[in-house]
Amino acid sequence: MNTTTKPGPKPTAIPRQQNVRPRVAVSSCLLGEPVRYNGGHSRSRFLTDTLAAHVDWVPVCPEMEIGLGAPRPTLRLVTDGGVERLTTKDGGDDHTAAMLAFAEQRVAELPDLDGWVLKSRSPSCGPRGVSRFRKGQPTDRRGTGMFAGRLMDVRPELPVEEEGRLNDALLRDHFVERIFAYARLRALFTGAWMPRDLVAFHSAHKLQFLAHDPARYRTAGRVVAEAGNRPAAELQDEYTELFAAAFAIRPSRGRHVNAMLHVFSPMTDRLDTARRRDIAGVIDAYGRGDAPLAVPMALLRHHAKGEDIGYLQAQTYFEPFPPELSR
Ligand code: SF4
């Protein structure tokens, strides 16, 4: 190890995942509440047994909260002449007006959130792929639950997932990464913040940002450079929009390789040839699809720590969320 190079600056005090708890709205039945039409629940083990220890839930059951009770007749979405309605299966009761009024009010009252987990296929909660019945025509399966639609209209930038998709490791990691990133941003912008706080935040998220969207990283950098010279609220909104849009893009293998080369570069002159080859080899192997992401990441994290490179140690890229959430 070359010890003649001066160590980099010390890591900055960016809110890390140990210090933040994402606030996540969730369909109550997914937490095991007996609120379904049949008096049962749709408990998700990942949510109740794993994620629950790291987030603050905001449970919502739209059908119970408009007073339908459980058990109750099943509801469905019906479209007729371009108008969508929420009715009982036999069409006897129409709950459209009650649900729309409730959604308007409940969404306005919700606290600042970092994401949603919604029950799939529900005519009230389903975020996508909900059946819409049409008289004399085949069922359209591209609907959105009536409550979920209002949520997503009001906060389109927030991550939304269905419980079933959280069983897919890639989708789950992306969702969890986004809610933690959003929670750190919310922690930054809660209360008074100084331009230097935003500079430090942007710097600590550089590699994570690059893995998602290099173009938006650069645009956001220009926004950060204007901190102090523009109204803070306007700058905060613009940065939040860029950050959310960038993190909504799932990182590709190529973008991860690009981010990892940004990690590798500042440490190359501190490492001997064998170590350099070792690291370059595992990054290549990951790029070819011959090694999982965890392999080069573990090696890079190890060397960033061993070489005491403060800038790298401060990067959220190495641990974007508590590792126990990645099964
Ligand atoms: S899907 Fe939504 S409306 Fe239906 S039981 Fe679950 S929380 Fe309630």
GROMACS .gro file of N, CA and C in nm, residues 126-196:
model
  213
  126GLY      N    1  -5.503  -0.093  -0.624
  126GLY     CA    2  -5.409  -0.145  -0.724
  126GLY      C    3  -5.345  -0.034  -0.807
  127PRO      N    4  -5.211  -0.030  -0.814
  127PRO     CA    5  -5.147   0.079  -0.889
  127PRO      C    6  -5.148   0.059  -1.041
  128ARG      N    7  -5.164  -0.064  -1.087
  128ARG     CA    8  -5.165  -0.090  -1.232
  128ARG      C    9  -5.227  -0.227  -1.258
  129GLY      N   10  -5.269  -0.250  -1.382
  129GLY     CA   11  -5.318  -0.383  -1.419
  129GLY      C   12  -5.448  -0.423  -1.352
  130VAL      N   13  -5.529  -0.325  -1.311
  130VAL     CA   14  -5.656  -0.356  -1.245
  130VAL      C   15  -5.764  -0.378  -1.352
  131SER      N   16  -5.847  -0.479  -1.332
  131SER     CA   17  -5.953  -0.508  -1.429
  131SER      C   18  -6.058  -0.397  -1.431
  132ARG      N   19  -6.095  -0.357  -1.554
  132ARG     CA   20  -6.206  -0.261  -1.572
  132ARG      C   21  -6.310  -0.330  -1.658
  133PHE      N   22  -6.429  -0.342  -1.604
  133PHE     CA   23  -6.535  -0.414  -1.674
  133PHE      C   24  -6.609  -0.318  -1.765
  134ARG      N   25  -6.637  -0.367  -1.887
  134ARG     CA   26  -6.707  -0.283  -1.987
  134ARG      C   27  -6.824  -0.362  -2.044
  135LYS      N   28  -6.938  -0.298  -2.046
  135LYS     CA   29  -7.060  -0.366  -2.091
  135LYS      C   30  -7.044  -0.415  -2.236
  136GLY      N   31  -7.063  -0.545  -2.254
  136GLY     CA   32  -7.060  -0.602  -2.389
  136GLY      C   33  -6.922  -0.608  -2.452
  137GLN      N   34  -6.818  -0.581  -2.376
  137GLN     CA   35  -6.682  -0.583  -2.431
  137GLN      C   36  -6.591  -0.662  -2.339
  138PRO      N   37  -6.475  -0.706  -2.392
  138PRO     CA   38  -6.382  -0.779  -2.305
  138PRO      C   39  -6.330  -0.688  -2.193
  139THR      N   40  -6.295  -0.751  -2.083
  139THR     CA   41  -6.241  -0.675  -1.968
  139THR      C   42  -6.108  -0.611  -2.006
  140ASP      N   43  -6.094  -0.485  -1.970
  140ASP     CA   44  -5.968  -0.413  -1.992
  140ASP      C   45  -5.885  -0.428  -1.865
  141ARG      N   46  -5.764  -0.485  -1.877
  141ARG     CA   47  -5.684  -0.511  -1.757
  141ARG      C   48  -5.574  -0.407  -1.738
  142ARG      N   49  -5.596  -0.286  -1.783
  142ARG     CA   50  -5.494  -0.182  -1.769
  142ARG      C   51  -5.540  -0.070  -1.675
  143GLY      N   52  -5.631  -0.102  -1.585
  143GLY     CA   53  -5.685   0.002  -1.497
  143GLY      C   54  -5.597   0.031  -1.376
  144THR      N   55  -5.633   0.137  -1.306
  144THR     CA   56  -5.567   0.176  -1.180
  144THR      C   57  -5.675   0.190  -1.075
  145GLY      N   58  -5.649   0.139  -0.956
  145GLY     CA   59  -5.745   0.150  -0.846
  145GLY      C   60  -5.783   0.296  -0.824
  146MET      N   61  -5.907   0.320  -0.784
  146MET     CA   62  -5.956   0.458  -0.778
  146MET      C   63  -5.880   0.543  -0.676
  147PHE      N   64  -5.848   0.486  -0.561
  147PHE     CA   65  -5.770   0.560  -0.460
  147PHE      C   66  -5.625   0.574  -0.507
  148ALA      N   67  -5.567   0.464  -0.557
  148ALA     CA   68  -5.426   0.467  -0.601
  148ALA      C   69  -5.406   0.571  -0.711
  149GLY      N   70  -5.503   0.583  -0.799
  149GLY     CA   71  -5.490   0.678  -0.910
  149GLY      C   72  -5.474   0.820  -0.858
  150ARG      N   73  -5.551   0.853  -0.753
  150ARG     CA   74  -5.543   0.990  -0.698
  150ARG      C   75  -5.407   1.011  -0.631
  151LEU      N   76  -5.361   0.909  -0.557
  151LEU     CA   77  -5.229   0.918  -0.492
  151LEU      C   78  -5.121   0.947  -0.595
  152MET      N   79  -5.125   0.872  -0.704
  152MET     CA   80  -5.017   0.884  -0.802
  152MET      C   81  -5.028   1.013  -0.884
  153ASP      N   82  -5.150   1.066  -0.896
  153ASP     CA   83  -5.166   1.197  -0.962
  153ASP      C   84  -5.100   1.307  -0.880
  154VAL      N   85  -5.118   1.297  -0.748
  154VAL     CA   86  -5.071   1.405  -0.661
  154VAL      C   87  -4.920   1.399  -0.640
  155ARG      N   88  -4.863   1.279  -0.624
  155ARG     CA   89  -4.719   1.265  -0.600
  155ARG      C   90  -4.658   1.167  -0.701
  156PRO      N   91  -4.656   1.203  -0.828
  156PRO     CA   92  -4.610   1.109  -0.931
  156PRO      C   93  -4.464   1.070  -0.918
  157GLU      N   94  -4.386   1.149  -0.846
  157GLU     CA   95  -4.241   1.122  -0.838
  157GLU      C   96  -4.207   1.013  -0.735
  158LEU      N   97  -4.303   0.981  -0.646
  158LEU     CA   98  -4.270   0.886  -0.538
  158LEU      C   99  -4.273   0.741  -0.588
  159PRO      N  100  -4.182   0.657  -0.535
  159PRO     CA  101  -4.184   0.516  -0.574
  159PRO      C  102  -4.311   0.445  -0.526
  160VAL      N  103  -4.370   0.368  -0.617
  160VAL     CA  104  -4.490   0.291  -0.585
  160VAL      C  105  -4.462   0.147  -0.623
  161GLU      N  106  -4.491   0.054  -0.537
  161GLU     CA  107  -4.477  -0.087  -0.572
  161GLU      C  108  -4.596  -0.167  -0.522
  162GLU      N  109  -4.618  -0.281  -0.589
  162GLU     CA  110  -4.718  -0.378  -0.544
  162GLU      C  111  -4.645  -0.484  -0.465
  163GLU      N  112  -4.717  -0.546  -0.371
  163GLU     CA  113  -4.652  -0.644  -0.285
  163GLU      C  114  -4.591  -0.759  -0.365
  164GLY      N  115  -4.658  -0.804  -0.472
  164GLY     CA  116  -4.609  -0.920  -0.546
  164GLY      C  117  -4.476  -0.892  -0.615
  165ARG      N  118  -4.459  -0.770  -0.666
  165ARG     CA  119  -4.335  -0.736  -0.736
  165ARG      C  120  -4.217  -0.728  -0.640
  166LEU      N  121  -4.245  -0.713  -0.510
  166LEU     CA  122  -4.135  -0.708  -0.413
  166LEU      C  123  -4.072  -0.846  -0.391
  167ASN      N  124  -4.130  -0.950  -0.452
  167ASN     CA  125  -4.066  -1.082  -0.445
  167ASN      C  126  -3.954  -1.096  -0.548
  168ASP      N  127  -3.948  -1.001  -0.641
  168ASP     CA  128  -3.841  -1.002  -0.741
  168ASP      C  129  -3.723  -0.921  -0.685
  169ALA      N  130  -3.606  -0.985  -0.672
  169ALA     CA  131  -3.492  -0.923  -0.603
  169ALA      C  132  -3.453  -0.788  -0.666
  170LEU      N  133  -3.452  -0.781  -0.799
  170LEU     CA  134  -3.410  -0.656  -0.865
  170LEU      C  135  -3.509  -0.544  -0.839
  171LEU      N  136  -3.639  -0.576  -0.853
  171LEU     CA  137  -3.742  -0.474  -0.830
  171LEU      C  138  -3.744  -0.431  -0.683
  172ARG      N  139  -3.728  -0.530  -0.595
  172ARG     CA  140  -3.730  -0.498  -0.451
  172ARG      C  141  -3.612  -0.407  -0.414
  173ASP      N  142  -3.490  -0.443  -0.461
  173ASP     CA  143  -3.373  -0.361  -0.429
  173ASP      C  144  -3.390  -0.218  -0.481
  174HIS      N  145  -3.447  -0.207  -0.601
  174HIS     CA  146  -3.464  -0.074  -0.659
  174HIS      C  147  -3.563   0.007  -0.576
  175PHE      N  148  -3.674  -0.055  -0.537
  175PHE     CA  149  -3.775   0.015  -0.457
  175PHE      C  150  -3.715   0.058  -0.322
  176VAL      N  151  -3.646  -0.035  -0.257
  176VAL     CA  152  -3.590  -0.005  -0.124
  176VAL      C  153  -3.483   0.104  -0.136
  177GLU      N  154  -3.402   0.095  -0.240
  177GLU     CA  155  -3.300   0.198  -0.262
  177GLU      C  156  -3.366   0.335  -0.277
  178ARG      N  157  -3.475   0.340  -0.353
  178ARG     CA  158  -3.541   0.469  -0.377
  178ARG      C  159  -3.604   0.525  -0.250
  179ILE      N  160  -3.667   0.443  -0.168
  179ILE     CA  161  -3.732   0.501  -0.049
  179ILE      C  162  -3.626   0.552   0.051
  180PHE      N  163  -3.511   0.485   0.057
  180PHE     CA  164  -3.406   0.534   0.147
  180PHE      C  165  -3.342   0.661   0.092
  181ALA      N  166  -3.322   0.667  -0.040
  181ALA     CA  167  -3.266   0.788  -0.100
  181ALA      C  168  -3.361   0.906  -0.076
  182TYR      N  169  -3.489   0.879  -0.095
  182TYR     CA  170  -3.588   0.984  -0.076
  182TYR      C  171  -3.594   1.028   0.070
  183ALA      N  172  -3.581   0.934   0.161
  183ALA     CA  173  -3.585   0.968   0.304
  183ALA      C  174  -3.464   1.055   0.342
  184ARG      N  175  -3.349   1.025   0.284
  184ARG     CA  176  -3.231   1.109   0.313
  184ARG      C  177  -3.253   1.251   0.259
  185LEU      N  178  -3.313   1.259   0.139
  185LEU     CA  179  -3.339   1.392   0.081
  185LEU      C  180  -3.440   1.469   0.167
  186ARG      N  181  -3.541   1.396   0.213
  186ARG     CA  182  -3.642   1.461   0.299
  186ARG      C  183  -3.577   1.511   0.429
  187ALA      N  184  -3.484   1.429   0.484
  187ALA     CA  185  -3.415   1.470   0.607
  187ALA      C  186  -3.334   1.597   0.581
  188LEU      N  187  -3.272   1.603   0.464
  188LEU     CA  188  -3.192   1.722   0.430
  188LEU      C  189  -3.279   1.846   0.423
  189PHE      N  190  -3.392   1.834   0.354
  189PHE     CA  191  -3.475   1.951   0.327
  189PHE      C  192  -3.575   1.981   0.438
  190THR      N  193  -3.575   1.901   0.545
  190THR     CA  194  -3.664   1.932   0.658
  190THR      C  195  -3.596   2.038   0.743
  191GLY      N  196  -3.660   2.150   0.759
  191GLY     CA  197  -3.599   2.258   0.834
  191GLY      C  198  -3.506   2.340   0.746
  192ALA      N  199  -3.427   2.425   0.811
  192ALA     CA  200  -3.339   2.514   0.735
  192ALA      C  201  -3.218   2.437   0.685
  193TRP      N  202  -3.180   2.456   0.560
  193TRP     CA  203  -3.059   2.395   0.507
  193TRP      C  204  -2.974   2.502   0.442
  194MET      N  205  -2.844   2.481   0.445
  194MET     CA  206  -2.751   2.577   0.388
  194MET      C  207  -2.702   2.523   0.253
  195PRO      N  208  -2.657   2.611   0.164
  195PRO     CA  209  -2.603   2.564   0.037
  195PRO      C  210  -2.496   2.455   0.056
  196ARG      N  211  -2.414   2.468   0.157
  196ARG     CA  212  -2.307   2.368   0.175
  196ARG      C  213  -2.365   2.229   0.210
   0.00000   0.00000   0.00000
